[in-house]
Coordinates of C-alpha atoms in Angstrom, one line a residue:
M30 CA 106.3 176.4 76.0
V31 CA 109.7 175.3 77.0
E32 CA 111.0 172.2 75.2
I33 CA 113.7 169.9 76.7
I34 CA 115.7 168.1 74.0
E35 CA 117.2 164.6 74.4
D36 CA 120.8 165.7 75.1
H37 CA 122.6 164.7 78.2
C38 CA 122.4 167.1 81.1
T39 CA 125.4 167.5 83.5
N40 CA 123.3 169.1 86.2
N41 CA 120.0 167.5 86.7
A42 CA 119.2 169.4 89.8
K43 CA 119.6 172.7 87.9
L44 CA 117.4 171.4 85.1
V45 CA 114.6 170.6 87.5
E46 CA 115.0 174.0 89.2
T47 CA 114.9 175.7 85.8
C48 CA 111.8 173.8 84.7
N49 CA 110.0 174.6 87.9
Y50 CA 110.8 178.2 87.4
Y51 CA 109.3 178.3 84.0
K52 CA 106.3 176.4 85.3
S53 CA 105.8 179.1 87.9
M54 CA 105.8 181.6 85.1
G55 CA 102.9 179.7 83.4
C56 CA 104.9 178.0 80.7
L57 CA 104.3 174.4 79.6
I58 CA 107.2 172.0 79.8
A59 CA 107.6 169.5 76.9
I60 CA 110.1 166.7 76.5
D61 CA 111.3 166.1 73.0
D62 CA 112.2 162.8 71.3
F63 CA 111.2 160.6 74.2
G64 CA 112.7 157.2 73.7
S65 CA 116.1 158.4 72.3
G66 CA 119.2 159.7 74.0
H67 CA 118.6 160.9 77.5
S68 CA 114.9 161.6 77.0
N69 CA 113.6 158.7 79.1
F70 CA 111.4 157.8 82.0
E71 CA 113.9 159.2 84.5
R72 CA 113.5 162.6 82.9
I73 CA 109.7 162.2 83.1
W74 CA 109.9 161.4 86.8
N75 CA 112.3 164.3 87.5
L76 CA 110.7 167.0 85.4
R77 CA 107.0 166.1 85.4
P78 CA 106.4 167.6 82.0
D79 CA 103.1 168.7 80.6
I80 CA 103.8 167.3 77.1
V81 CA 105.9 164.4 75.8
K82 CA 106.9 164.1 72.2
L83 CA 107.7 160.5 71.2
D84 CA 110.8 159.9 69.1
R85 CA 109.9 159.0 65.5
S86 CA 111.9 155.8 65.6
I87 CA 109.2 154.2 67.8
L88 CA 106.6 154.9 65.1
L89 CA 108.8 153.6 62.3
R90 CA 109.4 150.4 64.2
A91 CA 105.6 150.0 64.7
I92 CA 105.0 150.0 61.0
N93 CA 106.3 146.4 60.6
S94 CA 105.7 145.1 64.0
N95 CA 102.5 144.3 65.9
Y96 CA 104.6 143.9 69.0
T97 CA 105.9 147.5 68.7
Q98 CA 102.4 148.8 68.0
K99 CA 101.3 147.3 71.3
M100 CA 104.3 148.8 73.0
L101 CA 103.5 152.2 71.5
T102 CA 100.0 152.1 72.8
G103 CA 101.3 151.0 76.2
I104 CA 103.9 153.8 76.3
V105 CA 101.1 156.4 75.5
Q106 CA 99.0 154.9 78.3
I107 CA 101.8 155.1 80.9
L108 CA 102.5 158.7 79.9
H109 CA 98.9 159.5 80.3
Q110 CA 98.9 158.0 83.7
S111 CA 101.9 160.1 84.5
G112 CA 99.8 163.2 83.8
C113 CA 101.3 164.0 80.4
L114 CA 99.8 164.8 77.0
V115 CA 101.5 162.8 74.2
V116 CA 102.6 164.0 70.7
I117 CA 103.6 161.6 68.0
E118 CA 105.9 163.4 65.5
G119 CA 107.4 162.7 62.1
I120 CA 104.2 161.2 60.4
E121 CA 104.8 161.1 56.7
T122 CA 102.3 158.4 55.4
E123 CA 98.7 157.4 55.9
E124 CA 99.8 154.1 57.5
Q125 CA 101.9 156.0 60.1
A126 CA 99.0 158.4 60.7
L127 CA 96.6 155.5 61.4
I128 CA 99.0 153.8 63.8
A129 CA 99.5 157.1 65.6
T130 CA 95.8 157.8 66.0
D131 CA 95.1 154.2 67.1
S132 CA 97.7 154.6 69.9
N133 CA 95.5 157.1 71.6
A134 CA 98.1 159.9 71.4
D135 CA 96.7 163.4 72.0
F136 CA 98.4 165.1 69.1
V137 CA 99.9 164.1 65.8
Q138 CA 102.4 166.0 63.7
G139 CA 104.2 165.6 60.4
F140 CA 104.5 166.3 56.7
Y141 CA 101.7 163.9 55.9
F142 CA 99.3 166.5 57.3
S143 CA 101.1 169.6 56.0
R144 CA 104.2 171.6 56.1
P145 CA 103.8 174.9 58.2
Q146 CA 100.8 176.8 56.9
P147 CA 98.6 179.7 57.9
A148 CA 95.7 178.8 60.2
S149 CA 93.2 179.1 57.4
F150 CA 94.7 176.0 55.9
I151 CA 93.2 173.9 58.6
D152 CA 89.6 174.2 57.4
T153 CA 90.4 173.7 53.7
E154 CA 92.9 170.9 53.9
I155 CA 93.5 169.4 57.4
K156 CA 89.9 168.8 58.4
P157 CA 89.0 166.8 55.3
L158 CA 92.3 164.8 55.8
F159 CA 91.4 163.9 59.4
A160 CA 87.8 163.0 58.3
H161 CA 89.3 160.6 55.8
L162 CA 91.6 159.1 58.5
M163 CA 88.8 158.6 60.9
T164 CA 86.8 156.8 58.2
Q165 CA 89.7 154.5 57.5
S166 CA 90.3 153.9 61.2
I167 CA 86.6 153.1 61.9
A168 CA 86.6 150.6 59.0
I169 CA 89.8 148.9 60.3
E170 CA 88.3 148.7 63.8
K171 CA 85.1 147.2 62.5
Y172 CA 87.1 144.5 60.7
H173 CA 89.1 143.6 63.7
L174 CA 86.0 143.6 65.9
H175 CA 84.4 141.1 63.5
Q176 CA 87.5 138.9 63.7
D177 CA 87.6 139.1 67.5
L178 CA 84.0 138.3 67.9
H179 CA 84.4 135.2 65.7
W180 CA 87.5 134.2 67.6
S181 CA 86.0 134.8 71.0
A182 CA 82.8 133.0 70.4
I183 CA 84.6 129.7 69.5
Y184 CA 87.1 129.9 72.4
R185 CA 84.5 131.1 74.9
K186 CA 82.0 128.3 74.1
T187 CA 84.7 125.6 74.3
F188 CA 86.3 127.0 77.5
L189 CA 82.9 127.4 79.3
Q190 CA 81.9 123.9 78.4
A191 CA 85.1 122.5 79.8
A192 CA 84.7 124.6 83.0
M193 CA 81.1 123.3 83.5
I194 CA 82.3 119.7 83.2
I195 CA 85.1 120.2 85.7
K196 CA 82.6 121.9 88.0
T197 CA 80.6 118.6 88.2
G198 CA 83.6 116.9 89.7
Q199 CA 85.3 115.5 86.6
S200 CA 89.0 115.9 86.1
I201 CA 90.7 118.4 83.7
K202 CA 91.9 115.4 81.8
S203 CA 88.4 114.6 80.7
V204 CA 88.0 117.9 78.9
I205 CA 91.5 118.7 77.8
K206 CA 91.3 117.5 74.2
P207 CA 88.7 120.1 72.9
L208 CA 90.7 122.9 74.6
M209 CA 94.0 121.8 73.2
N210 CA 92.6 121.5 69.7
L211 CA 91.8 125.2 69.6
K212 CA 94.2 127.2 67.4
K213 CA 97.0 129.1 69.4
V214 CA 96.2 127.4 72.7
I215 CA 99.6 126.5 74.2
R216 CA 98.8 125.3 77.7
C217 CA 96.0 124.5 80.1
F218 CA 96.1 124.0 83.9
L219 CA 94.0 124.0 87.0
V220 CA 94.7 125.8 90.3
D221 CA 93.0 126.1 93.7
N222 CA 91.7 129.3 95.2
Q223 CA 95.1 129.8 96.9
G224 CA 96.8 129.9 93.5
Q225 CA 98.4 126.5 93.9
Q226 CA 98.6 124.6 90.6
L227 CA 97.0 121.2 90.8
G228 CA 99.1 118.7 88.9
E229 CA 101.2 119.5 85.8
S230 CA 100.2 121.7 82.9
Y231 CA 98.8 120.2 79.7
I232 CA 101.0 121.5 76.8
V233 CA 100.0 121.4 73.2
D234 CA 103.5 121.0 71.7
Q235 CA 105.2 118.3 73.8
R236 CA 108.4 118.9 71.8
K237 CA 108.9 122.1 73.8
L238 CA 109.2 120.0 76.9
N239 CA 113.0 120.0 76.8
P240 CA 114.4 118.9 80.2
D241 CA 117.5 120.9 79.5
G242 CA 115.6 124.0 78.5
Q243 CA 115.6 127.2 80.5
F244 CA 111.9 127.1 81.3
Y245 CA 111.3 123.4 81.7
Q246 CA 110.0 123.4 85.3
L247 CA 108.0 126.5 84.7
Q248 CA 106.3 124.9 81.7
L249 CA 105.3 121.9 83.7
G250 CA 104.1 124.2 86.5
K251 CA 104.0 121.4 89.1
N252 CA 103.8 122.8 92.6
A253 CA 103.8 126.4 91.2
N254 CA 101.8 129.1 92.9
W255 CA 100.2 131.6 90.5
Y256 CA 98.1 133.6 93.0
R257 CA 100.1 136.8 92.2
K258 CA 98.9 136.7 88.6
H259 CA 96.1 139.0 87.7
Y260 CA 94.2 136.3 85.9
I261 CA 93.9 134.3 89.1
R262 CA 92.9 137.1 91.4
N263 CA 90.4 138.5 88.9
A264 CA 88.8 135.1 88.4
I265 CA 88.5 134.6 92.2
R266 CA 86.9 138.1 92.5
Q267 CA 84.2 137.2 90.0
P268 CA 83.3 133.5 90.3
N269 CA 81.6 131.7 87.4
Q270 CA 82.7 134.4 84.9
M271 CA 85.4 134.0 82.3
Y272 CA 88.2 136.5 82.6
I273 CA 90.5 137.3 79.6
S274 CA 93.8 138.9 80.5
P275 CA 95.6 141.5 78.4
P276 CA 98.6 140.2 76.5
Y277 CA 101.7 139.7 78.7
Q278 CA 105.1 138.1 78.5
S279 CA 104.8 134.5 79.7
I280 CA 107.5 133.4 82.2
T281 CA 107.4 130.0 80.6
G282 CA 109.3 131.2 77.5
D283 CA 106.4 131.1 75.0
G284 CA 106.4 134.8 74.3
L285 CA 103.4 137.0 74.6
C286 CA 100.2 135.2 75.6
I287 CA 96.7 135.8 76.8
T288 CA 95.2 133.8 79.7
T289 CA 91.5 133.0 80.0
S290 CA 90.5 131.9 83.5
M291 CA 87.4 131.0 85.4
C292 CA 86.8 130.3 89.1
F293 CA 84.0 127.9 90.1
D294 CA 83.0 125.7 93.0
T295 CA 83.4 121.9 92.5
G296 CA 82.0 120.8 95.8
E297 CA 85.6 120.2 97.0
G298 CA 86.4 123.9 97.1
Q299 CA 87.0 126.5 94.5
K300 CA 89.1 125.7 91.4
I301 CA 90.3 128.0 88.6
L302 CA 90.6 126.7 85.1
C303 CA 93.3 128.5 83.0
M304 CA 94.0 128.4 79.3
D305 CA 97.1 130.2 77.8
I306 CA 96.7 131.4 74.2
L307 CA 99.6 132.6 72.1
A308 CA 99.1 136.3 71.3
E309 CA 100.0 137.9 68.0
H310 CA 103.4 139.4 67.7

């Protein structure tokens, strides 16, 4: 295996040529410390490595930040889509090991597991350690699943009730209160099947409506067209089914949010009810 470190390269064309040569010889190409120095996506695109080793700083940031944990998982996913296997290095604690395994990385490495040892050490020490990690990971996943099911049941019931009422021809104003009373809901709005918003958004915290603020017009949403948004297109593709988006950065300045949406026929054409929910950071 040929490993490319994060240092600057003065001749990228030569680096690509060299990597291609070693690939032709049957060697694997690995990029080390991705996320630091010059070990970045440009190098991924140019070299098309077989393996990418993530810089330990990403893992350390993820320890105290749900936001960075989600980014870590996203980075691993992008690298997988690029055809790379992913290694997370520098794991020294059980907490770090659990975050690394939860990110869907292919390989993990660090002193938490062991310092360099003979292969026989794997059966006696490493396998029991991984069995313990998997037990812990499954327990954590079950806990979060229970929380999510409780959360989704309440939100789903309230959202579907509102959609059914609007479907009968009533206005969004008639159903807005139960939606806005849900914890973490920040905004509700209605659009047509062309993505055009119908009226202004209903916003939970009216104090955020600062006319001098950077996102004032976007928060109101009046005359906005949201057809390009995945939560609109997915709702239109599957009428009468509630769609829940992945977390994304809201352009209205509220940070990460999740949007639930549902397309239905009101007798006056299709409408899509949307509800923005503040995501965990």
